[in-house]
Amino acid sequence: MKTIAITGASGFVGTSLKDFFGNLGYKILPIKREVLDNKKELENIVSSSDIIINLAGANIINRWSDEYKKLLYSSRIDTTKKIVNAINSVENKPNILISTSAVGIYDNKHRYDEKGDFSNDFLSNLCQTWEDEAKKANTKVSIFRFGIILGKNGGALAKMMLPFKLGLGGIIGSGKQSFSYIHIDDLLNAYKFVIENCIEDTFNLTAPEPTTNYGLTKALGKALNRPTIFPVPEFALKLIFSEGAKVLTDGQEAIPKKLLDLGFKFKYNNIQETVNSLV
């Protein structure tokens, strides 16, 4: 029986991974916050695990005060440093570390595979530092750059459903911003694919056909048979989230070239297929 240790195991993706791999017969070891501060206990977990999945990080969709930016940084970078230090300290190392990043690492000017141009804003710099820390581990390292994860039991879609069901949904800002997303089932199967083949690389975890905020809005309205005539103005989001509104008003158009080149098959390729399966 193989063992997977997971940071951020109580979140939407972490819970989904625990259930998914648990049903496949893997032993799951959640790495709790208090364990990260206990060097010996962390090393014991790391040395007894075949795979480490690093998901830890405070919610990016929030008001980015200076204090919250520090939390976004520490919850990602400091946690990753502790995991990497534990891997490098133990003799019995895991076969692979799969660490998280985001397509927010790219600028929003073009469609990008994994070789895209990076932006120079806070989110991109955070992702770049996060990835660099993970790559210091003395074992195989894969980086998963997440798009927006869509699923039934949590994540972005769960927060959007109520206003759309009430007929109060609409585009955000202009609606023209790119929207790179992935169905939770495809995300889980991508983890399985990389783990079973022990592949070391950087991957965009996004559906093959990115859309726009307008495309998402219309797909949701069609699936729910509801109007989508209530736009959310950009200035209102900036009042609520300050600089953090960029996550909603900007967008990156990313494609999963490396997964496709390796022969990975997506179950949900476009936004209408994805939304229909979830609502």
PDB file of C-alpha atoms in Angstrom:
ATOM      1  CA  MET A   1       0.000   0.000   0.000  1.00  0.00           C
ATOM      2  CA  LYS A   2       1.413   3.375  -1.024  1.00  0.00           C
ATOM      3  CA  THR A   3       1.173   6.368   1.295  1.00  0.00           C
ATOM      4  CA  ILE A   4       0.300   9.938   0.317  1.00  0.00           C
ATOM      5  CA  ALA A   5       0.915  12.798   2.757  1.00  0.00           C
ATOM      6  CA  ILE A   6      -1.049  15.987   2.061  1.00  0.00           C
ATOM      7  CA  THR A   7      -0.739  19.552   3.334  1.00  0.00           C
ATOM      8  CA  GLY A   8      -3.950  21.579   3.081  1.00  0.00           C
ATOM      9  CA  ALA A   9      -5.871  18.312   3.345  1.00  0.00           C
ATOM     10  CA  SER A  10      -9.000  19.920   4.836  1.00  0.00           C
ATOM     11  CA  GLY A  11      -9.692  22.199   1.845  1.00  0.00           C
ATOM     12  CA  PHE A  12     -11.835  21.502  -1.209  1.00  0.00           C
ATOM     13  CA  VAL A  13      -9.042  19.915  -3.273  1.00  0.00           C
ATOM     14  CA  GLY A  14      -7.449  18.187  -0.287  1.00  0.00           C
ATOM     15  CA  THR A  15     -10.708  16.570   0.797  1.00  0.00           C
ATOM     16  CA  SER A  16     -11.394  15.456  -2.777  1.00  0.00           C
ATOM     17  CA  LEU A  17      -7.898  13.940  -3.032  1.00  0.00           C
ATOM     18  CA  LYS A  18      -8.279  12.096   0.280  1.00  0.00           C
ATOM     19  CA  ASP A  19     -11.541  10.511  -0.826  1.00  0.00           C
ATOM     20  CA  PHE A  20     -10.293   9.748  -4.335  1.00  0.00           C
ATOM     21  CA  PHE A  21      -7.000   8.102  -3.403  1.00  0.00           C
ATOM     22  CA  GLY A  22      -8.450   6.488  -0.289  1.00  0.00           C
ATOM     23  CA  ASN A  23     -10.943   4.691  -2.522  1.00  0.00           C
ATOM     24  CA  LEU A  24      -8.036   3.548  -4.708  1.00  0.00           C
ATOM     25  CA  GLY A  25      -6.391   1.881  -1.703  1.00  0.00           C
ATOM     26  CA  TYR A  26      -3.771   4.483  -0.806  1.00  0.00           C
ATOM     27  CA  LYS A  27      -3.010   5.312   2.805  1.00  0.00           C
ATOM     28  CA  ILE A  28      -3.593   9.032   3.418  1.00  0.00           C
ATOM     29  CA  LEU A  29      -1.643  11.071   5.973  1.00  0.00           C
ATOM     30  CA  PRO A  30      -2.901  14.654   6.418  1.00  0.00           C
ATOM     31  CA  ILE A  31      -0.076  16.986   7.440  1.00  0.00           C
ATOM     32  CA  LYS A  32      -1.781  19.259   9.945  1.00  0.00           C
ATOM     33  CA  ARG A  33      -0.671  22.783  10.713  1.00  0.00           C
ATOM     34  CA  GLU A  34       0.766  21.856  14.100  1.00  0.00           C
ATOM     35  CA  VAL A  35       2.843  19.069  12.520  1.00  0.00           C
ATOM     36  CA  LEU A  36       4.573  21.579  10.248  1.00  0.00           C
ATOM     37  CA  ASP A  37       5.999  23.244  13.353  1.00  0.00           C
ATOM     38  CA  ASN A  38       7.234  19.942  14.802  1.00  0.00           C
ATOM     39  CA  LYS A  39      10.403  19.089  12.864  1.00  0.00           C
ATOM     40  CA  LYS A  40      10.729  15.523  14.135  1.00  0.00           C
ATOM     41  CA  GLU A  41       7.079  14.621  13.601  1.00  0.00           C
ATOM     42  CA  LEU A  42       7.110  16.155  10.120  1.00  0.00           C
ATOM     43  CA  GLU A  43      10.229  14.196   9.184  1.00  0.00           C
ATOM     44  CA  ASN A  44       8.594  10.986  10.434  1.00  0.00           C
ATOM     45  CA  ILE A  45       5.592  11.553   8.161  1.00  0.00           C
ATOM     46  CA  VAL A  46       7.747  12.524   5.180  1.00  0.00           C
ATOM     47  CA  SER A  47      10.055   9.521   5.547  1.00  0.00           C
ATOM     48  CA  SER A  48       7.101   7.117   5.714  1.00  0.00           C
ATOM     49  CA  SER A  49       5.367   8.553   2.618  1.00  0.00           C
ATOM     50  CA  ASP A  50       5.745   7.626  -1.036  1.00  0.00           C
ATOM     51  CA  ILE A  51       4.140  10.823  -2.317  1.00  0.00           C
ATOM     52  CA  ILE A  52       3.873  14.334  -0.835  1.00  0.00           C
ATOM     53  CA  ILE A  53       1.133  16.645  -2.118  1.00  0.00           C
ATOM     54  CA  ASN A  54       1.582  20.258  -1.052  1.00  0.00           C
ATOM     55  CA  LEU A  55      -1.679  22.243  -1.212  1.00  0.00           C
ATOM     56  CA  ALA A  56      -1.318  24.595   1.752  1.00  0.00           C
ATOM     57  CA  GLY A  57      -2.166  28.249   1.191  1.00  0.00           C
ATOM     58  CA  ALA A  58      -4.602  30.905   2.418  1.00  0.00           C
ATOM     59  CA  ASN A  59      -7.567  31.692   0.135  1.00  0.00           C
ATOM     60  CA  ILE A  60      -6.411  33.956  -2.692  1.00  0.00           C
ATOM     61  CA  ILE A  61      -9.884  35.481  -3.207  1.00  0.00           C
ATOM     62  CA  ASN A  62      -9.917  37.983  -0.374  1.00  0.00           C
ATOM     63  CA  ARG A  63      -9.109  41.610   0.364  1.00  0.00           C
ATOM     64  CA  TRP A  64      -5.347  41.992  -0.085  1.00  0.00           C
ATOM     65  CA  SER A  65      -4.341  44.198   2.807  1.00  0.00           C
ATOM     66  CA  ASP A  66      -0.618  44.320   3.600  1.00  0.00           C
ATOM     67  CA  GLU A  67      -1.290  41.916   6.455  1.00  0.00           C
ATOM     68  CA  TYR A  68      -3.197  39.494   4.238  1.00  0.00           C
ATOM     69  CA  LYS A  69      -0.444  39.553   1.625  1.00  0.00           C
ATOM     70  CA  LYS A  70       1.959  38.428   4.341  1.00  0.00           C
ATOM     71  CA  LEU A  71      -0.407  35.553   5.147  1.00  0.00           C
ATOM     72  CA  LEU A  72      -0.675  34.580   1.470  1.00  0.00           C
ATOM     73  CA  TYR A  73       3.116  34.490   1.347  1.00  0.00           C
ATOM     74  CA  SER A  74       3.802  32.681   4.623  1.00  0.00           C
ATOM     75  CA  SER A  75       1.053  30.084   4.165  1.00  0.00           C
ATOM     76  CA  ARG A  76       2.630  29.073   0.853  1.00  0.00           C
ATOM     77  CA  ILE A  77       6.350  29.775   0.982  1.00  0.00           C
ATOM     78  CA  ASP A  78       7.057  28.987   4.640  1.00  0.00           C
ATOM     79  CA  THR A  79       5.009  25.782   4.487  1.00  0.00           C
ATOM     80  CA  THR A  80       6.816  24.662   1.334  1.00  0.00           C
ATOM     81  CA  LYS A  81      10.202  25.415   2.912  1.00  0.00           C
ATOM     82  CA  LYS A  82       9.338  23.196   5.874  1.00  0.00           C
ATOM     83  CA  ILE A  83       8.246  20.348   3.608  1.00  0.00           C
ATOM     84  CA  VAL A  84      11.372  20.659   1.464  1.00  0.00           C
ATOM     85  CA  ASN A  85      13.662  20.821   4.497  1.00  0.00           C
ATOM     86  CA  ALA A  86      12.049  17.668   5.880  1.00  0.00           C
ATOM     87  CA  ILE A  87      12.488  15.840   2.547  1.00  0.00           C
ATOM     88  CA  ASN A  88      16.135  16.890   2.342  1.00  0.00           C
ATOM     89  CA  SER A  89      16.786  15.854   5.959  1.00  0.00           C
ATOM     90  CA  VAL A  90      15.499  12.280   5.845  1.00  0.00           C
ATOM     91  CA  GLU A  91      17.281   9.267   4.382  1.00  0.00           C
ATOM     92  CA  ASN A  92      14.103   7.546   3.155  1.00  0.00           C
ATOM     93  CA  LYS A  93      12.769  10.162   0.739  1.00  0.00           C
ATOM     94  CA  PRO A  94       9.364  10.173  -0.985  1.00  0.00           C
ATOM     95  CA  ASN A  95       9.318   9.256  -4.665  1.00  0.00           C
ATOM     96  CA  ILE A  96       7.794  12.576  -5.693  1.00  0.00           C
ATOM     97  CA  LEU A  97       6.661  15.934  -4.333  1.00  0.00           C
ATOM     98  CA  ILE A  98       3.703  17.483  -6.170  1.00  0.00           C
ATOM     99  CA  SER A  99       3.505  21.131  -5.196  1.00  0.00           C
ATOM    100  CA  THR A 100       0.856  23.648  -6.146  1.00  0.00           C
ATOM    101  CA  SER A 101       1.038  26.893  -8.087  1.00  0.00           C
ATOM    102  CA  ALA A 102      -1.474  28.815 -10.223  1.00  0.00           C
ATOM    103  CA  VAL A 103      -1.943  30.040 -13.788  1.00  0.00           C
ATOM    104  CA  GLY A 104      -1.855  33.509 -12.221  1.00  0.00           C
ATOM    105  CA  ILE A 105       1.894  33.194 -12.748  1.00  0.00           C
ATOM    106  CA  TYR A 106       1.361  34.192 -16.413  1.00  0.00           C
ATOM    107  CA  ASP A 107       0.572  37.600 -17.814  1.00  0.00           C
ATOM    108  CA  ASN A 108      -2.857  38.104 -19.395  1.00  0.00           C
ATOM    109  CA  LYS A 109      -1.779  39.045 -22.914  1.00  0.00           C
ATOM    110  CA  HIS A 110      -1.651  35.749 -24.783  1.00  0.00           C
ATOM    111  CA  ARG A 111      -2.636  32.066 -24.695  1.00  0.00           C
ATOM    112  CA  TYR A 112       0.073  30.117 -22.896  1.00  0.00           C
ATOM    113  CA  ASP A 113       1.303  26.600 -22.502  1.00  0.00           C
ATOM    114  CA  GLU A 114       3.753  25.958 -19.664  1.00  0.00           C
ATOM    115  CA  LYS A 115       6.411  28.134 -21.347  1.00  0.00           C
ATOM    116  CA  GLY A 116       4.340  31.320 -21.125  1.00  0.00           C
ATOM    117  CA  ASP A 117       5.623  34.730 -20.094  1.00  0.00           C
ATOM    118  CA  PHE A 118       5.345  35.511 -16.402  1.00  0.00           C
ATOM    119  CA  SER A 119       3.767  38.664 -15.104  1.00  0.00           C
ATOM    120  CA  ASN A 120       5.476  40.965 -12.622  1.00  0.00           C
ATOM    121  CA  ASP A 121       2.646  41.530 -10.154  1.00  0.00           C
ATOM    122  CA  PHE A 122       2.203  40.246  -6.607  1.00  0.00           C
ATOM    123  CA  LEU A 123       0.404  37.024  -7.539  1.00  0.00           C
ATOM    124  CA  SER A 124       2.867  36.031 -10.242  1.00  0.00           C
ATOM    125  CA  ASN A 125       5.872  36.761  -8.032  1.00  0.00           C
ATOM    126  CA  LEU A 126       4.254  34.746  -5.246  1.00  0.00           C
ATOM    127  CA  CYS A 127       3.784  31.772  -7.588  1.00  0.00           C
ATOM    128  CA  GLN A 128       7.335  32.025  -8.920  1.00  0.00           C
ATOM    129  CA  THR A 129       8.796  32.014  -5.413  1.00  0.00           C
ATOM    130  CA  TRP A 130       6.486  29.149  -4.394  1.00  0.00           C
ATOM    131  CA  GLU A 131       7.647  27.028  -7.332  1.00  0.00           C
ATOM    132  CA  ASP A 132      11.317  27.839  -6.759  1.00  0.00           C
ATOM    133  CA  GLU A 133      11.083  26.686  -3.129  1.00  0.00           C
ATOM    134  CA  ALA A 134       9.467  23.380  -4.104  1.00  0.00           C
ATOM    135  CA  LYS A 135      12.166  22.663  -6.685  1.00  0.00           C
ATOM    136  CA  LYS A 136      14.825  22.694  -3.944  1.00  0.00           C
ATOM    137  CA  ALA A 137      13.633  19.259  -2.754  1.00  0.00           C
ATOM    138  CA  ASN A 138      16.107  16.430  -3.341  1.00  0.00           C
ATOM    139  CA  THR A 139      13.562  14.165  -4.999  1.00  0.00           C
ATOM    140  CA  LYS A 140      11.380  14.306  -8.095  1.00  0.00           C
ATOM    141  CA  VAL A 141       9.261  17.473  -8.098  1.00  0.00           C
ATOM    142  CA  SER A 142       6.206  18.249 -10.194  1.00  0.00           C
ATOM    143  CA  ILE A 143       4.448  21.608 -10.122  1.00  0.00           C
ATOM    144  CA  PHE A 144       0.697  21.834 -10.774  1.00  0.00           C
ATOM    145  CA  ARG A 145      -0.398  25.286 -11.909  1.00  0.00           C
ATOM    146  CA  PHE A 146      -4.102  25.324 -11.104  1.00  0.00           C
ATOM    147  CA  GLY A 147      -6.762  27.077 -13.087  1.00  0.00           C
ATOM    148  CA  ILE A 148     -10.084  27.723 -11.329  1.00  0.00           C
ATOM    149  CA  ILE A 149     -11.300  24.358 -10.032  1.00  0.00           C
ATOM    150  CA  LEU A 150     -14.982  23.656 -10.635  1.00  0.00           C
ATOM    151  CA  GLY A 151     -16.775  21.012  -8.583  1.00  0.00           C
ATOM    152  CA  LYS A 152     -20.046  20.312  -6.812  1.00  0.00           C
ATOM    153  CA  ASN A 153     -18.916  20.322  -3.197  1.00  0.00           C
ATOM    154  CA  GLY A 154     -16.782  23.423  -2.922  1.00  0.00           C
ATOM    155  CA  GLY A 155     -14.557  25.881  -4.718  1.00  0.00           C
ATOM    156  CA  ALA A 156     -15.601  28.764  -6.954  1.00  0.00           C
ATOM    157  CA  LEU A 157     -18.733  27.184  -8.422  1.00  0.00           C
ATOM    158  CA  ALA A 158     -20.316  26.555  -5.023  1.00  0.00           C
ATOM    159  CA  LYS A 159     -20.005  30.278  -4.230  1.00  0.00           C
ATOM    160  CA  MET A 160     -21.510  31.296  -7.557  1.00  0.00           C
ATOM    161  CA  MET A 161     -24.500  28.960  -7.648  1.00  0.00           C
ATOM    162  CA  LEU A 162     -26.970  30.782  -5.406  1.00  0.00           C
ATOM    163  CA  PRO A 163     -27.099  34.111  -7.265  1.00  0.00           C
ATOM    164  CA  PHE A 164     -27.243  32.289 -10.600  1.00  0.00           C
ATOM    165  CA  LYS A 165     -30.067  30.021  -9.394  1.00  0.00           C
ATOM    166  CA  LEU A 166     -31.957  33.148  -8.330  1.00  0.00           C
ATOM    167  CA  GLY A 167     -31.478  34.697 -11.761  1.00  0.00           C
ATOM    168  CA  LEU A 168     -29.074  37.295 -10.349  1.00  0.00           C
ATOM    169  CA  GLY A 169     -25.949  36.076 -12.110  1.00  0.00           C
ATOM    170  CA  GLY A 170     -23.973  38.089 -14.605  1.00  0.00           C
ATOM    171  CA  ILE A 171     -20.551  38.868 -16.007  1.00  0.00           C
ATOM    172  CA  ILE A 172     -17.758  40.334 -13.894  1.00  0.00           C
ATOM    173  CA  GLY A 173     -16.446  43.620 -15.249  1.00  0.00           C
ATOM    174  CA  SER A 174     -16.238  43.494 -19.034  1.00  0.00           C
ATOM    175  CA  GLY A 175     -16.647  39.709 -19.119  1.00  0.00           C
ATOM    176  CA  LYS A 176     -13.864  39.560 -21.716  1.00  0.00           C
ATOM    177  CA  GLN A 177     -11.177  38.363 -19.293  1.00  0.00           C
ATOM    178  CA  SER A 178      -9.893  34.848 -19.925  1.00  0.00           C
ATOM    179  CA  PHE A 179     -11.092  32.083 -17.641  1.00  0.00           C
ATOM    180  CA  SER A 180      -8.908  28.980 -17.359  1.00  0.00           C
ATOM    181  CA  TYR A 181     -10.618  26.274 -15.333  1.00  0.00           C
ATOM    182  CA  ILE A 182     -10.633  22.526 -14.710  1.00  0.00           C
ATOM    183  CA  HIS A 183     -13.298  20.044 -13.620  1.00  0.00           C
ATOM    184  CA  ILE A 184     -12.440  18.502 -10.250  1.00  0.00           C
ATOM    185  CA  ASP A 185     -12.633  14.989 -11.769  1.00  0.00           C
ATOM    186  CA  ASP A 186     -10.000  15.858 -14.379  1.00  0.00           C
ATOM    187  CA  LEU A 187      -7.813  17.388 -11.676  1.00  0.00           C
ATOM    188  CA  LEU A 188      -7.973  14.211  -9.590  1.00  0.00           C
ATOM    189  CA  ASN A 189      -7.227  12.024 -12.591  1.00  0.00           C
ATOM    190  CA  ALA A 190      -4.246  14.231 -13.471  1.00  0.00           C
ATOM    191  CA  TYR A 191      -2.809  13.616  -9.996  1.00  0.00           C
ATOM    192  CA  LYS A 192      -3.338   9.874 -10.512  1.00  0.00           C
ATOM    193  CA  PHE A 193      -1.690  10.028 -13.951  1.00  0.00           C
ATOM    194  CA  VAL A 194       1.413  11.876 -12.714  1.00  0.00           C
ATOM    195  CA  ILE A 195       1.742   9.751  -9.563  1.00  0.00           C
ATOM    196  CA  GLU A 196       1.366   6.393 -11.327  1.00  0.00           C
ATOM    197  CA  ASN A 197       3.925   7.410 -13.952  1.00  0.00           C
ATOM    198  CA  CYS A 198       6.133   9.312 -11.443  1.00  0.00           C
ATOM    199  CA  ILE A 199       6.549  12.239 -13.851  1.00  0.00           C
ATOM    200  CA  GLU A 200       8.704  15.225 -12.948  1.00  0.00           C
ATOM    201  CA  ASP A 201       7.634  18.420 -14.737  1.00  0.00           C
ATOM    202  CA  THR A 202       5.530  21.594 -14.538  1.00  0.00           C
ATOM    203  CA  PHE A 203       1.923  21.256 -15.683  1.00  0.00           C
ATOM    204  CA  ASN A 204      -0.990  23.571 -16.360  1.00  0.00           C
ATOM    205  CA  LEU A 205      -3.999  21.991 -14.636  1.00  0.00           C
ATOM    206  CA  THR A 206      -6.599  23.518 -16.945  1.00  0.00           C
ATOM    207  CA  ALA A 207      -9.143  22.233 -19.448  1.00  0.00           C
ATOM    208  CA  PRO A 208      -7.973  22.088 -23.085  1.00  0.00           C
ATOM    209  CA  GLU A 209     -10.431  24.825 -24.126  1.00  0.00           C
ATOM    210  CA  PRO A 210     -10.206  27.939 -21.925  1.00  0.00           C
ATOM    211  CA  THR A 211     -13.134  30.332 -22.003  1.00  0.00           C
ATOM    212  CA  THR A 212     -13.908  33.868 -20.825  1.00  0.00           C
ATOM    213  CA  ASN A 213     -15.904  35.140 -17.889  1.00  0.00           C
ATOM    214  CA  TYR A 214     -18.711  35.790 -20.386  1.00  0.00           C
ATOM    215  CA  GLY A 215     -18.458  32.175 -21.602  1.00  0.00           C
ATOM    216  CA  LEU A 216     -18.697  30.861 -18.042  1.00  0.00           C
ATOM    217  CA  THR A 217     -21.648  33.138 -17.286  1.00  0.00           C
ATOM    218  CA  LYS A 218     -23.606  32.054 -20.356  1.00  0.00           C
ATOM    219  CA  ALA A 219     -22.805  28.353 -19.747  1.00  0.00           C
ATOM    220  CA  LEU A 220     -24.134  28.602 -16.193  1.00  0.00           C
ATOM    221  CA  GLY A 221     -27.238  30.460 -17.286  1.00  0.00           C
ATOM    222  CA  LYS A 222     -27.952  27.871 -19.969  1.00  0.00           C
ATOM    223  CA  ALA A 223     -27.415  24.906 -17.623  1.00  0.00           C
ATOM    224  CA  LEU A 224     -29.690  26.442 -14.980  1.00  0.00           C
ATOM    225  CA  ASN A 225     -32.155  27.954 -17.471  1.00  0.00           C
ATOM    226  CA  ARG A 226     -31.789  31.339 -15.779  1.00  0.00           C
ATOM    227  CA  PRO A 227     -31.137  34.857 -17.095  1.00  0.00           C
ATOM    228  CA  THR A 228     -27.650  36.334 -16.628  1.00  0.00           C
ATOM    229  CA  ILE A 229     -28.335  40.055 -16.869  1.00  0.00           C
ATOM    230  CA  PHE A 230     -26.833  41.440 -13.656  1.00  0.00           C
ATOM    231  CA  PRO A 231     -23.187  42.396 -14.261  1.00  0.00           C
ATOM    232  CA  VAL A 232     -20.852  43.001 -11.331  1.00  0.00           C
ATOM    233  CA  PRO A 233     -18.980  46.272 -12.004  1.00  0.00           C
ATOM    234  CA  GLU A 234     -15.217  46.204 -11.623  1.00  0.00           C
ATOM    235  CA  PHE A 235     -15.156  49.203  -9.263  1.00  0.00           C
ATOM    236  CA  ALA A 236     -17.414  47.355  -6.805  1.00  0.00           C
ATOM    237  CA  LEU A 237     -15.017  44.412  -6.667  1.00  0.00           C
ATOM    238  CA  LYS A 238     -12.102  46.782  -6.090  1.00  0.00           C
ATOM    239  CA  LEU A 239     -13.977  48.319  -3.160  1.00  0.00           C
ATOM    240  CA  ILE A 240     -14.479  44.854  -1.661  1.00  0.00           C
ATOM    241  CA  PHE A 241     -11.190  43.133  -2.489  1.00  0.00           C
ATOM    242  CA  SER A 242      -8.805  46.064  -3.224  1.00  0.00           C
ATOM    243  CA  GLU A 243      -5.829  44.680  -5.190  1.00  0.00           C
ATOM    244  CA  GLY A 244      -7.204  41.157  -4.701  1.00  0.00           C
ATOM    245  CA  ALA A 245      -9.935  41.988  -7.242  1.00  0.00           C
ATOM    246  CA  LYS A 246      -7.328  41.260  -9.937  1.00  0.00           C
ATOM    247  CA  VAL A 247      -8.002  37.549  -9.439  1.00  0.00           C
ATOM    248  CA  LEU A 248     -11.571  38.132 -10.679  1.00  0.00           C
ATOM    249  CA  THR A 249     -11.113  40.993 -13.149  1.00  0.00           C
ATOM    250  CA  ASP A 250      -7.906  39.802 -14.843  1.00  0.00           C
ATOM    251  CA  GLY A 251      -7.478  36.386 -16.403  1.00  0.00           C
ATOM    252  CA  GLN A 252      -4.927  34.045 -17.912  1.00  0.00           C
ATOM    253  CA  GLU A 253      -5.528  31.859 -20.961  1.00  0.00           C
ATOM    254  CA  ALA A 254      -3.599  28.665 -20.212  1.00  0.00           C
ATOM    255  CA  ILE A 255      -3.621  25.323 -21.992  1.00  0.00           C
ATOM    256  CA  PRO A 256      -2.421  21.959 -20.605  1.00  0.00           C
ATOM    257  CA  LYS A 257       0.052  21.199 -23.417  1.00  0.00           C
ATOM    258  CA  LYS A 258       2.328  18.907 -21.421  1.00  0.00           C
ATOM    259  CA  LEU A 259      -0.495  16.705 -20.119  1.00  0.00           C
ATOM    260  CA  LEU A 260      -1.971  16.440 -23.619  1.00  0.00           C
ATOM    261  CA  ASP A 261       1.431  15.619 -25.134  1.00  0.00           C
ATOM    262  CA  LEU A 262       1.825  12.787 -22.600  1.00  0.00           C
ATOM    263  CA  GLY A 263      -1.485  11.302 -23.700  1.00  0.00           C
ATOM    264  CA  PHE A 264      -3.636  12.375 -20.739  1.00  0.00           C
ATOM    265  CA  LYS A 265      -7.318  12.353 -21.704  1.00  0.00           C
ATOM    266  CA  PHE A 266      -9.623  15.005 -20.285  1.00  0.00           C
ATOM    267  CA  LYS A 267     -13.195  13.979 -19.559  1.00  0.00           C
ATOM    268  CA  TYR A 268     -14.458  17.575 -19.709  1.00  0.00           C
ATOM    269  CA  ASN A 269     -12.892  19.636 -22.482  1.00  0.00           C
ATOM    270  CA  ASN A 270     -15.056  22.753 -22.656  1.00  0.00           C
ATOM    271  CA  ILE A 271     -16.985  24.969 -20.274  1.00  0.00           C
ATOM    272  CA  GLN A 272     -20.495  23.825 -21.250  1.00  0.00           C
ATOM    273  CA  GLU A 273     -19.615  20.132 -20.718  1.00  0.00           C
ATOM    274  CA  THR A 274     -18.052  21.034 -17.382  1.00  0.00           C
ATOM    275  CA  VAL A 275     -20.935  23.129 -16.091  1.00  0.00           C
ATOM    276  CA  ASN A 276     -23.613  20.696 -17.325  1.00  0.00           C
ATOM    277  CA  SER A 277     -21.999  17.863 -15.373  1.00  0.00           C
ATOM    278  CA  LEU A 278     -21.990  19.901 -12.168  1.00  0.00           C
ATOM    279  CA  VAL A 279     -25.399  21.609 -12.094  1.00  0.00           C
TER     280      VAL A 279
END
